[in-house]
Amino acid sequence: MSIAMPDHSHGVHAADSARLALAVDDLTVAYNEKPAIWDIDLAVPEGVLMGVVGPNGAGKSTLIKAVLNLIPRAAGAVSFYGKPYERARSLVGYVPQRGSVDWDFPTSVLDVVTMGLYGKLGWFRRPGKRERELALHALDQVGLVDFADRQISQLSGGQQQRTFLARALVQDAQIYFMDEPFSAVDAVTENAIVGILQALNKRGKTVLVVHHDLQTVAQYFDWVTLLNVEVIASGLTSEVFTPENLRRTYGGRVSYLHAANGDA
Amino acid sequence: MAPGIALSSADRRVWLIIGAIIFAGLVTIPLSQQVFGLRLTYTVRVVALGGSILGVISGVLGCFAVLRQESLLGDALSHAALPGVAIAFLLAGRELSVLLIGAGIASWLGLRMVAAILNTTRIKQDTALGIVLVSWFAAGIALLAYIQAIPDASQAGLDHFIFGQAAAIIERDVTLVSGVGLAVLLFIALFWKEFKLVTFDAEFAGANGFRVGLINTVLSTLIVITIVLGLQLAGVILMVGMLIAPGIAARQWTHKLDQMVILAAVFGAFSGGVGAVISALDSDIPTGPMIIVVAFGLVLLSITLAPERGLLWRRLSQRANRRRFAAQNTLRDIYRYALSHGGADSLAPADFIRGVGDRSAELGLRQLRAAGQAAPGDGGWRLTESGIQQARQIARNERLWDMYRLYAHELELPILQEVRQVDIASVLPAAAVKQLESKLQEVDDSA
């Protein structure tokens, strides 16, 4: 088929694929020969708020880390807005699991948030007044501006999570990856975080969230990916988040199936 | 507890400690001349200078080793340097810079070996470190024994590298250590942001396009260089103490990385200088152990006395809190009883107070009496005018906390840990307290 042919239907298609915020092709990651994720294909359109759910050990965190090039891939290709990661870095924001760092590290909340700007500063350059203001603005968005000078060791779990969120906000990315932002936070914090995610989403940002609580999936996310080493299903929550797909993801031993039934 | 004020007082404390240590260091040396009859010969001055400079460098780099939880890696790397010293001597003779290059290469290979073991086998990190530490150190000891047996090499004094020997240091060595050390510190200053980020959150650094592997390698290499610079003075066995002790001590006094690094440099200079001078008094005193004794003296002082983290400080503040909470609770109990039995200044029976407050009631009553907020009489206690006022304030504070619990989300207030004994105005901005107060007014009006 000739590529130069101005074919209307193909034109629409090309525009569609250019609008994909994230495209993952045949991604496989293996730890000690055993695949952690297997042959993952994902197409995430721009502007969706997507939950990634699956049982423990399903490879949810691994998927995010592999997509962000943080762990070696055995196979597969990833592109953001049609570009490889190396050229799309400034478009990508990341919120790692809260437990992945030492919260007794000698630094302040403002300092941690400013770290979100280090990538843009590049080698050698120090953060200055402008960076400080951007960081304070991000802290304001997560309701922690009064905690800017606090030491991070004095934060509660929910405040730690929101500090991480502010650090991602300050990156001013187009697509955000969040690894279990709701784990072990109280209900008030969870609501606050959901509010932030939805605000991001309204501004046209794409957000992928590793999530645990099946009860809230339909309420929080308009798109969902069900993962258990392989992608079981991915698409609109209203179409994909079905008891049948959940059974295939969790192997039928979930009590939440009733809840999903109610939603479906 | 306005953050601005609390912070600046913490900062002042850190600078005070820094000043005190520098002062102590500067006073000790001339004083030792007077008191112990120590003659500050040229040799001793060189040794003191060398020890201090080394202390600065190892203090700074040690902060990163401590924060990266790599103290044991430092220990393995310094032990791994020994065979390098021996081989360099066999190949090129006794020239310090050559010996140190040999040490550096061996130590760096040790580092790569740890990484290789971790990457290719399922052996865990502590075991990998143990393997490298023991095997390289054993090889070093064996090589040293072999060298001792060579007739004209026995005087080389290579065994000084095991425990360190200050007396062996000459001015040229100090120049070498200073030059290389300055370059190491310059690297830290240049890559400060990168080192900090990678130490705190390597994953996030990677996701932001920083070359984490490269930065880690540079930092580890700088730590290896620091260890190697200290070998002649502190010895392979105890060098890690000189590396980590200043950082551990400094961490107790501050929550800021830059202050921690400066403080560690000062602690390191003090330990290195004082330890080296003491050991220079007699050639039988090995320097490594002496420096470490001084350095861990500072660690002991720090973990005992430092505010917030220090054991003594924590004990005292726990006691103060217990007393304060006991007083508050007892005051509240008396007030509530009095209100429901005639009025704020009516008598609350002692049996009731003890029954409700249990053992802390006694403590609380003592405090209230001392503060003039309650007075005993007629088999009970009565609140004084100031006690009633205080009780009203506490009650109001608790109601504001109630409002906070109910309306924090709606008013979009910052999320706080609810400690109801704490004055809410001290943890919320004034505007937020105003909002809660007007909520409380609404509730009262509608009631």
PDB file of C-alpha atoms in Angstrom, chain A residues 32-33 65 68 70 85 89 92 94 96-97 100-108 111-112 115-116 118-119 121-127 143 146-147 149-154 156 159 162 164 167 171 186 188-189 191-192, chain B residues 1 3-4 7 67 69 122 188-197 199-211 214-215 251 254-258 260 308-309 408-409 412-417 426-429:
ATOM      1  CA  ASN A  32      15.476 -14.556  36.938  1.00  0.00           C
ATOM      2  CA  GLU A  33      14.059 -16.035  33.735  1.00  0.00           C
ATOM      3  CA  LYS A  65       9.098   0.905  35.756  1.00  0.00           C
ATOM      4  CA  LEU A  68       9.897   4.478  32.239  1.00  0.00           C
ATOM      5  CA  LEU A  70      13.953   2.127  35.073  1.00  0.00           C
ATOM      6  CA  TYR A  85      11.281   7.871  25.998  1.00  0.00           C
ATOM      7  CA  ARG A  89      11.241  12.726  29.072  1.00  0.00           C
ATOM      8  CA  VAL A  92       6.510  12.299  31.676  1.00  0.00           C
ATOM      9  CA  TYR A  94       6.372   9.944  37.972  1.00  0.00           C
ATOM     10  CA  PRO A  96       7.032   6.255  42.902  1.00  0.00           C
ATOM     11  CA  GLN A  97       5.728   4.168  45.787  1.00  0.00           C
ATOM     12  CA  SER A 100      10.678   3.417  48.117  1.00  0.00           C
ATOM     13  CA  VAL A 101      12.626   6.184  49.855  1.00  0.00           C
ATOM     14  CA  ASP A 102      14.059   6.844  53.311  1.00  0.00           C
ATOM     15  CA  TRP A 103      11.770   9.450  54.867  1.00  0.00           C
ATOM     16  CA  ASP A 104      14.390  10.147  57.502  1.00  0.00           C
ATOM     17  CA  PHE A 105      16.579  11.721  54.829  1.00  0.00           C
ATOM     18  CA  PRO A 106      17.730  15.169  56.014  1.00  0.00           C
ATOM     19  CA  THR A 107      15.696  17.446  53.775  1.00  0.00           C
ATOM     20  CA  SER A 108      12.582  19.619  53.769  1.00  0.00           C
ATOM     21  CA  ASP A 111      13.353  20.614  48.835  1.00  0.00           C
ATOM     22  CA  VAL A 112      11.766  17.301  47.847  1.00  0.00           C
ATOM     23  CA  MET A 115      13.648  17.830  43.045  1.00  0.00           C
ATOM     24  CA  GLY A 116      10.877  17.552  40.456  1.00  0.00           C
ATOM     25  CA  TYR A 118      16.133  18.971  38.694  1.00  0.00           C
ATOM     26  CA  GLY A 119      15.613  17.163  35.417  1.00  0.00           C
ATOM     27  CA  LEU A 121      17.672  22.227  35.224  1.00  0.00           C
ATOM     28  CA  GLY A 122      20.159  19.744  33.841  1.00  0.00           C
ATOM     29  CA  TRP A 123      23.720  19.207  35.029  1.00  0.00           C
ATOM     30  CA  PHE A 124      25.418  21.647  37.414  1.00  0.00           C
ATOM     31  CA  ARG A 125      22.664  24.274  37.569  1.00  0.00           C
ATOM     32  CA  ARG A 126      21.243  24.946  41.013  1.00  0.00           C
ATOM     33  CA  PRO A 127      17.558  25.620  41.710  1.00  0.00           C
ATOM     34  CA  GLY A 143      -2.703  21.665  50.416  1.00  0.00           C
ATOM     35  CA  ASP A 146       2.158  25.507  55.220  1.00  0.00           C
ATOM     36  CA  PHE A 147       4.452  22.503  55.475  1.00  0.00           C
ATOM     37  CA  ASP A 149       9.790  24.135  55.635  1.00  0.00           C
ATOM     38  CA  ARG A 150       8.875  20.979  57.557  1.00  0.00           C
ATOM     39  CA  GLN A 151      11.363  18.156  57.682  1.00  0.00           C
ATOM     40  CA  ILE A 152      10.072  15.192  55.744  1.00  0.00           C
ATOM     41  CA  SER A 153      10.558  12.895  58.744  1.00  0.00           C
ATOM     42  CA  GLN A 154       7.761  14.793  60.506  1.00  0.00           C
ATOM     43  CA  SER A 156       2.268  11.588  58.199  1.00  0.00           C
ATOM     44  CA  GLN A 159       1.385  14.068  53.770  1.00  0.00           C
ATOM     45  CA  ARG A 162       1.013  14.446  48.777  1.00  0.00           C
ATOM     46  CA  PHE A 164       5.425  13.111  46.203  1.00  0.00           C
ATOM     47  CA  ARG A 167       6.943  16.816  43.185  1.00  0.00           C
ATOM     48  CA  GLN A 171       7.320  18.508  36.610  1.00  0.00           C
ATOM     49  CA  ASP A 186      -6.648   7.989  55.310  1.00  0.00           C
ATOM     50  CA  VAL A 188      -9.510  12.505  53.726  1.00  0.00           C
ATOM     51  CA  THR A 189      -6.160  12.236  51.968  1.00  0.00           C
ATOM     52  CA  ASN A 191     -10.290  12.270  48.579  1.00  0.00           C
ATOM     53  CA  ALA A 192      -7.737  15.065  48.296  1.00  0.00           C
TER      54      ALA A 192
ATOM     55  CA  MET B   1       5.746  26.895  66.898  1.00  0.00           C
ATOM     56  CA  PRO B   3       8.015  27.269  61.343  1.00  0.00           C
ATOM     57  CA  GLY B   4      10.163  30.265  60.486  1.00  0.00           C
ATOM     58  CA  LEU B   7      13.829  26.682  62.021  1.00  0.00           C
ATOM     59  CA  LEU B  67      22.737   8.245  54.033  1.00  0.00           C
ATOM     60  CA  GLN B  69      23.313   2.997  54.040  1.00  0.00           C
ATOM     61  CA  ARG B 122      21.633 -14.670  44.001  1.00  0.00           C
ATOM     62  CA  ILE B 188      30.811  17.123  45.552  1.00  0.00           C
ATOM     63  CA  ALA B 189      30.114  20.839  45.090  1.00  0.00           C
ATOM     64  CA  LEU B 190      29.649  20.474  41.328  1.00  0.00           C
ATOM     65  CA  PHE B 191      27.362  17.435  41.486  1.00  0.00           C
ATOM     66  CA  TRP B 192      25.653  18.373  44.750  1.00  0.00           C
ATOM     67  CA  LYS B 193      22.162  18.362  43.273  1.00  0.00           C
ATOM     68  CA  GLU B 194      22.706  15.073  41.450  1.00  0.00           C
ATOM     69  CA  PHE B 195      24.258  13.299  44.448  1.00  0.00           C
ATOM     70  CA  LYS B 196      21.468  14.488  46.683  1.00  0.00           C
ATOM     71  CA  LEU B 197      18.734  13.379  44.298  1.00  0.00           C
ATOM     72  CA  THR B 199      20.879   9.364  47.302  1.00  0.00           C
ATOM     73  CA  PHE B 200      17.311  10.274  48.232  1.00  0.00           C
ATOM     74  CA  ASP B 201      15.377   8.726  45.361  1.00  0.00           C
ATOM     75  CA  ALA B 202      17.333   6.952  42.636  1.00  0.00           C
ATOM     76  CA  GLU B 203      14.183   5.777  40.836  1.00  0.00           C
ATOM     77  CA  PHE B 204      12.832   9.272  40.468  1.00  0.00           C
ATOM     78  CA  ALA B 205      16.249  10.475  39.310  1.00  0.00           C
ATOM     79  CA  GLY B 206      16.234   7.767  36.654  1.00  0.00           C
ATOM     80  CA  ALA B 207      12.742   8.707  35.507  1.00  0.00           C
ATOM     81  CA  ASN B 208      13.948  12.310  35.137  1.00  0.00           C
ATOM     82  CA  GLY B 209      16.697  11.322  32.760  1.00  0.00           C
ATOM     83  CA  PHE B 210      19.624  11.398  35.185  1.00  0.00           C
ATOM     84  CA  ARG B 211      22.177   8.705  34.524  1.00  0.00           C
ATOM     85  CA  LEU B 214      27.051   6.947  36.217  1.00  0.00           C
ATOM     86  CA  ILE B 215      26.301   9.168  39.210  1.00  0.00           C
ATOM     87  CA  ARG B 251      23.007  13.746  61.458  1.00  0.00           C
ATOM     88  CA  THR B 254      20.365  18.801  61.890  1.00  0.00           C
ATOM     89  CA  HIS B 255      17.676  17.962  59.347  1.00  0.00           C
ATOM     90  CA  LYS B 256      19.399  19.649  56.442  1.00  0.00           C
ATOM     91  CA  LEU B 257      21.841  17.943  54.150  1.00  0.00           C
ATOM     92  CA  ASP B 258      24.070  20.985  53.632  1.00  0.00           C
ATOM     93  CA  MET B 260      24.958  17.946  57.995  1.00  0.00           C
ATOM     94  CA  GLU B 308      14.980  16.057  68.972  1.00  0.00           C
ATOM     95  CA  ARG B 309      17.010  12.951  68.170  1.00  0.00           C
ATOM     96  CA  ALA B 408     -11.404  20.501  57.311  1.00  0.00           C
ATOM     97  CA  HIS B 409     -12.272  18.931  53.989  1.00  0.00           C
ATOM     98  CA  GLU B 412      -9.849  22.868  52.234  1.00  0.00           C
ATOM     99  CA  LEU B 413      -7.626  23.209  55.286  1.00  0.00           C
ATOM    100  CA  PRO B 414      -4.192  21.582  55.402  1.00  0.00           C
ATOM    101  CA  ILE B 415      -4.376  18.008  56.604  1.00  0.00           C
ATOM    102  CA  LEU B 416      -3.000  17.649  60.116  1.00  0.00           C
ATOM    103  CA  GLN B 417      -2.435  14.914  62.583  1.00  0.00           C
ATOM    104  CA  SER B 426      -0.009  26.747  66.735  1.00  0.00           C
ATOM    105  CA  VAL B 427      -0.398  24.251  63.899  1.00  0.00           C
ATOM    106  CA  LEU B 428      -2.853  26.029  61.585  1.00  0.00           C
ATOM    107  CA  PRO B 429      -2.407  29.392  59.903  1.00  0.00           C
TER     108      PRO B 429
END
